mmCIF file of C-alpha atoms in Angstrom:
data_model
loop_
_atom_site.group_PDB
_atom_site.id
_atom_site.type_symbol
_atom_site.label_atom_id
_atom_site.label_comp_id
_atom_site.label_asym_id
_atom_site.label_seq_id
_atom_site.Cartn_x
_atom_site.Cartn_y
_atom_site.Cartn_z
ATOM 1 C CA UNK A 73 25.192 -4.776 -19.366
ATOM 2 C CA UNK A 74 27.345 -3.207 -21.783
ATOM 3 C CA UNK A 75 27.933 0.588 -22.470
ATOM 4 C CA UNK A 76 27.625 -0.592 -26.246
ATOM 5 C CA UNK A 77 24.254 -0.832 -27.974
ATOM 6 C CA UNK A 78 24.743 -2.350 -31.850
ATOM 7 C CA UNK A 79 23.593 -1.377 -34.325
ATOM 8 C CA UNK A 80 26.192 1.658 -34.526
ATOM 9 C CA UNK A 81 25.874 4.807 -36.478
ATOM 10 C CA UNK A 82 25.876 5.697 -38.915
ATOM 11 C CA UNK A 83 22.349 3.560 -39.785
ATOM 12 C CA UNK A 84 21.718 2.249 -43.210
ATOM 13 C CA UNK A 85 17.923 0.451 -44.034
ATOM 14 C CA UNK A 86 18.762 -2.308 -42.107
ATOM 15 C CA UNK A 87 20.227 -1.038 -39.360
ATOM 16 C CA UNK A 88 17.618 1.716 -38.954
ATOM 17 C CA UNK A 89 15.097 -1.119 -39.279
ATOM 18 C CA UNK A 90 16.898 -3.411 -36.587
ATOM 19 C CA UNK A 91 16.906 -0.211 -33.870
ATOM 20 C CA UNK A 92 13.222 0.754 -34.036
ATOM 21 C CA UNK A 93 12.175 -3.278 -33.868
ATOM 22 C CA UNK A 94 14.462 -3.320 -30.545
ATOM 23 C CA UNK A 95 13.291 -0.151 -29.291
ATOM 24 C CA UNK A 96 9.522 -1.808 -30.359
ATOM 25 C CA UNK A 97 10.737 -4.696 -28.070
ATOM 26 C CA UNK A 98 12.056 -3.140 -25.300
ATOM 27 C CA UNK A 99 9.038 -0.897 -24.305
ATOM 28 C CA UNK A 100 6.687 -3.377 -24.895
ATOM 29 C CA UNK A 101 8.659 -5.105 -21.842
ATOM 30 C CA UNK A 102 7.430 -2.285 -20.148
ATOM 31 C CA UNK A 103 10.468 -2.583 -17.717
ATOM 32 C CA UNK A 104 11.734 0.770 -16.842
ATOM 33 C CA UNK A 105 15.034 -0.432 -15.887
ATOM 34 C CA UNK A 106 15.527 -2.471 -19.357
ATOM 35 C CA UNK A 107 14.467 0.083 -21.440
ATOM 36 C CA UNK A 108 16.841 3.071 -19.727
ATOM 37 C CA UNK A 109 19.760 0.788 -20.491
ATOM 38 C CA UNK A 110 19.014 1.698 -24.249
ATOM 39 C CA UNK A 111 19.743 5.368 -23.664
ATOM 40 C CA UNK A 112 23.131 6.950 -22.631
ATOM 41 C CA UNK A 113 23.472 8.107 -19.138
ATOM 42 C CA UNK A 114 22.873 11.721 -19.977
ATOM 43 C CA UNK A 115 20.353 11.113 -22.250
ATOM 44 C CA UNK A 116 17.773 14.161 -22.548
ATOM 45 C CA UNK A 117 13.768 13.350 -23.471
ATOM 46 C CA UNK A 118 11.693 15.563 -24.112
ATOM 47 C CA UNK A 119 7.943 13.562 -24.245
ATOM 48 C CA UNK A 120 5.331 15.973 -24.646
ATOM 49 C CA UNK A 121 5.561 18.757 -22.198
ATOM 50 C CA UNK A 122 8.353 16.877 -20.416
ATOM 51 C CA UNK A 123 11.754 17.530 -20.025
ATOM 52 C CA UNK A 124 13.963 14.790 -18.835
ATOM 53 C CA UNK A 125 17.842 14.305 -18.149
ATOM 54 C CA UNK A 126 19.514 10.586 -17.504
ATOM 55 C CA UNK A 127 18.931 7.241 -16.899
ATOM 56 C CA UNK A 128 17.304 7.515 -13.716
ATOM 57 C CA UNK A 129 14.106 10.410 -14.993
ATOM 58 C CA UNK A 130 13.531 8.080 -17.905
ATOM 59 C CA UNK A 131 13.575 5.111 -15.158
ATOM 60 C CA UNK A 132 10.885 6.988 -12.851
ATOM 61 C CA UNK A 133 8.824 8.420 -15.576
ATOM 62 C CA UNK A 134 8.305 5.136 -17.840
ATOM 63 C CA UNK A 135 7.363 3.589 -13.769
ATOM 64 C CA UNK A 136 4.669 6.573 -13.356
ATOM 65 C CA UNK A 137 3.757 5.992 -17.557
ATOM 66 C CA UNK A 138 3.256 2.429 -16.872
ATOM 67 C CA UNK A 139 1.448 2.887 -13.818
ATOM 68 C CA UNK A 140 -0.916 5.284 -15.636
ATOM 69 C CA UNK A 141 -1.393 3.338 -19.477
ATOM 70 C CA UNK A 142 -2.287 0.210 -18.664
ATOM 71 C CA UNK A 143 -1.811 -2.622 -20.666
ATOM 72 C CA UNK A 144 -0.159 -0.927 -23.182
ATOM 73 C CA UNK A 145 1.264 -2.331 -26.433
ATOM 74 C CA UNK A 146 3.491 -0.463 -28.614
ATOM 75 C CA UNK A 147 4.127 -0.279 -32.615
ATOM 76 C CA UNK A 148 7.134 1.453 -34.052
ATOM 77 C CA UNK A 149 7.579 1.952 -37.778
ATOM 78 C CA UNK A 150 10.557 3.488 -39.598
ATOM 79 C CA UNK A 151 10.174 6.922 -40.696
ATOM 80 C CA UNK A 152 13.275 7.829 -42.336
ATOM 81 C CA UNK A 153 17.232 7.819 -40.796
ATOM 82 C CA UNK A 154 20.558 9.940 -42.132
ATOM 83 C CA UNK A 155 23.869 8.953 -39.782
ATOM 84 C CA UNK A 156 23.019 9.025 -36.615
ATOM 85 C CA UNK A 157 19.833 9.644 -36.603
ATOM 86 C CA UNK A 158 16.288 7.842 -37.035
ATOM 87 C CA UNK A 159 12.790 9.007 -37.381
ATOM 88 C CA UNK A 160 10.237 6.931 -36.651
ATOM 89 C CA UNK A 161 6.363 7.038 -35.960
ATOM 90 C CA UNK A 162 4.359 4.872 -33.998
ATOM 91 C CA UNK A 163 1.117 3.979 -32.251
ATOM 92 C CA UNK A 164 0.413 2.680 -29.029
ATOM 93 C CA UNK A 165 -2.969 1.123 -27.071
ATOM 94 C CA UNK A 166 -3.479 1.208 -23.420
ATOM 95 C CA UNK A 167 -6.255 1.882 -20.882
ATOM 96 C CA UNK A 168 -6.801 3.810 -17.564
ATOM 97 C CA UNK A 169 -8.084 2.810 -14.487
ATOM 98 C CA UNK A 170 -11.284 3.528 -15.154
ATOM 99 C CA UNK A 171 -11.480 1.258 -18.218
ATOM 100 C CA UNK A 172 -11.134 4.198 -20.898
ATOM 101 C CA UNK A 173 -9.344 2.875 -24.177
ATOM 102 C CA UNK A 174 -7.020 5.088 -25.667
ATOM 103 C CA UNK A 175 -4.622 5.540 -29.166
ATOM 104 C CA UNK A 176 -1.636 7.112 -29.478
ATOM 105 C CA UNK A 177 -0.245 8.576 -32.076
ATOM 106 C CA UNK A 178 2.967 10.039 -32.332
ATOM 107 C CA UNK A 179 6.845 10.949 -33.601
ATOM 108 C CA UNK A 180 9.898 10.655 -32.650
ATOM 109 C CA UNK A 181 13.265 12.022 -33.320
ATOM 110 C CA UNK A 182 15.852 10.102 -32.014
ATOM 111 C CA UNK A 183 20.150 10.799 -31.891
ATOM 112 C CA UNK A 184 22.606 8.265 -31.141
ATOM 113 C CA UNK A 185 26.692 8.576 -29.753
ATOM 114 C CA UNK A 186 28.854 6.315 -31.719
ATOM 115 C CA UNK A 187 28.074 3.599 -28.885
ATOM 116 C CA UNK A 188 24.825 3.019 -30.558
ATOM 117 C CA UNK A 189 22.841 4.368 -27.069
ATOM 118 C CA UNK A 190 20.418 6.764 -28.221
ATOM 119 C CA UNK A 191 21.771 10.046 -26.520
ATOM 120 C CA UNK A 192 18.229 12.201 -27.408
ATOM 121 C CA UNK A 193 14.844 11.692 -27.809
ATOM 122 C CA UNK A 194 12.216 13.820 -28.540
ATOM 123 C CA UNK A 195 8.681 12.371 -29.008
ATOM 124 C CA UNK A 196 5.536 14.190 -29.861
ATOM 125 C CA UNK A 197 2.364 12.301 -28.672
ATOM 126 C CA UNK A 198 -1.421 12.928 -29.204
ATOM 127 C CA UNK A 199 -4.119 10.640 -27.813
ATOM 128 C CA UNK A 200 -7.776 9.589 -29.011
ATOM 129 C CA UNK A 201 -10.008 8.036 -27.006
ATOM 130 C CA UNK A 202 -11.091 4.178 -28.573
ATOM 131 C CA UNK A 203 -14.160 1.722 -27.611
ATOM 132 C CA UNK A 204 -12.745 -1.531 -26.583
ATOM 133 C CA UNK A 205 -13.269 -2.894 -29.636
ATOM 134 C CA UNK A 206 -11.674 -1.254 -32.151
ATOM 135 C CA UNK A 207 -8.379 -2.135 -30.745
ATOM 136 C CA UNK A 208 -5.988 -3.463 -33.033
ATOM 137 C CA UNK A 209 -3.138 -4.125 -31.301
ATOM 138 C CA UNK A 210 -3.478 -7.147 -28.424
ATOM 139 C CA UNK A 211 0.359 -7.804 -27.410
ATOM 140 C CA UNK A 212 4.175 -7.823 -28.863
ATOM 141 C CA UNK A 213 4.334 -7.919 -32.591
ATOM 142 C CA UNK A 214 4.433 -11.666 -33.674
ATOM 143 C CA UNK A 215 7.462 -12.449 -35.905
ATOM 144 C CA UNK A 216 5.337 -12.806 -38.813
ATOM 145 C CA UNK A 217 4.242 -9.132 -38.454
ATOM 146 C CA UNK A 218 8.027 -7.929 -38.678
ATOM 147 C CA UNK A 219 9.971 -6.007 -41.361
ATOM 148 C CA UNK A 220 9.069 -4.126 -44.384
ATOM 149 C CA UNK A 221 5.545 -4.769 -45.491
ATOM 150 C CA UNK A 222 3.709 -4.411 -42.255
ATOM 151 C CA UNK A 223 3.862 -1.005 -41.800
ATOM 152 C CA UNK A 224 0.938 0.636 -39.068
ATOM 153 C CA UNK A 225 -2.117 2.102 -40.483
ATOM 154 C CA UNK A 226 -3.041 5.652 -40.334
ATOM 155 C CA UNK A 227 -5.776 5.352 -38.717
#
């Protein structure tokens, strides 16, 4: 795969808007190895109260993530962009092994190199626990669902 990720910086609207729907895309994969190729090779996370550096962390903490929040299914919205940089919040739904449902709700900072690979990340990420049935989110956002206009609830 290429060392080139478009859209490049410096984001307007519709670039912004075409990297958080890919980066919506890729993790809903849920492919560790697909979704690392997004990020430069010295990419540094920080995701909660962890600190990661490179492709290969993000590889085997997305596997452990995965392994853990089960059937999860992700939602990314715009929050705002400048350059090289996007904002964005988002929500995601997954369960444990036990059966527990969970939401999470969270932010993310994000900073690209010129190559359009997102070269930091820092995500902020609170969870509430759900019944089954107040899910809202059963799979990968249709196409219908796409663009401005369909922005994720608060709640």
């Amino acid at each position: 795969m290429s060392d080139a990720r478009p859209p490049f910086p410096p984001f307007d609207e519709t670039t912004a808007l075409l990297k958080v729907q890919a980066a919506e895309d890729a993790w809903n994969t849920k492919d560790p190895q697909r979704v690392a190729l997004a990020y430069t090779e010295d990419s540094v996370w920080r995701n909660r109260d962890v600190f990661l550096t490179g492709r290969a962390e993000i590889v085997d903490f997305l596997t452990a993530k995965w392994e853990r929040e089960l059937d999860y299914v992700l939602r990314k919205s715009l929050w705002a962009f400048h350059g090289n940089r996007i904002a964005v919040r988002f929500q995601y739904e997954w369960h444990d092994a036990a059966g527990r449902w969970f939401r999470s709700y969270g932010n993310e900072n994000w900073e690209f190199a010129d190559n359009g690979l997102m070269r930091r990340r820092e995500a902020s990420i609170n969870d509430v626990a759900i019944a089954e049935p107040e899910r809202r989110l059963s799979g990968p956002r249709p196409e219908s669902e796409r663009g401005p206009g369909h922005e994720i609830p608060l709640r």
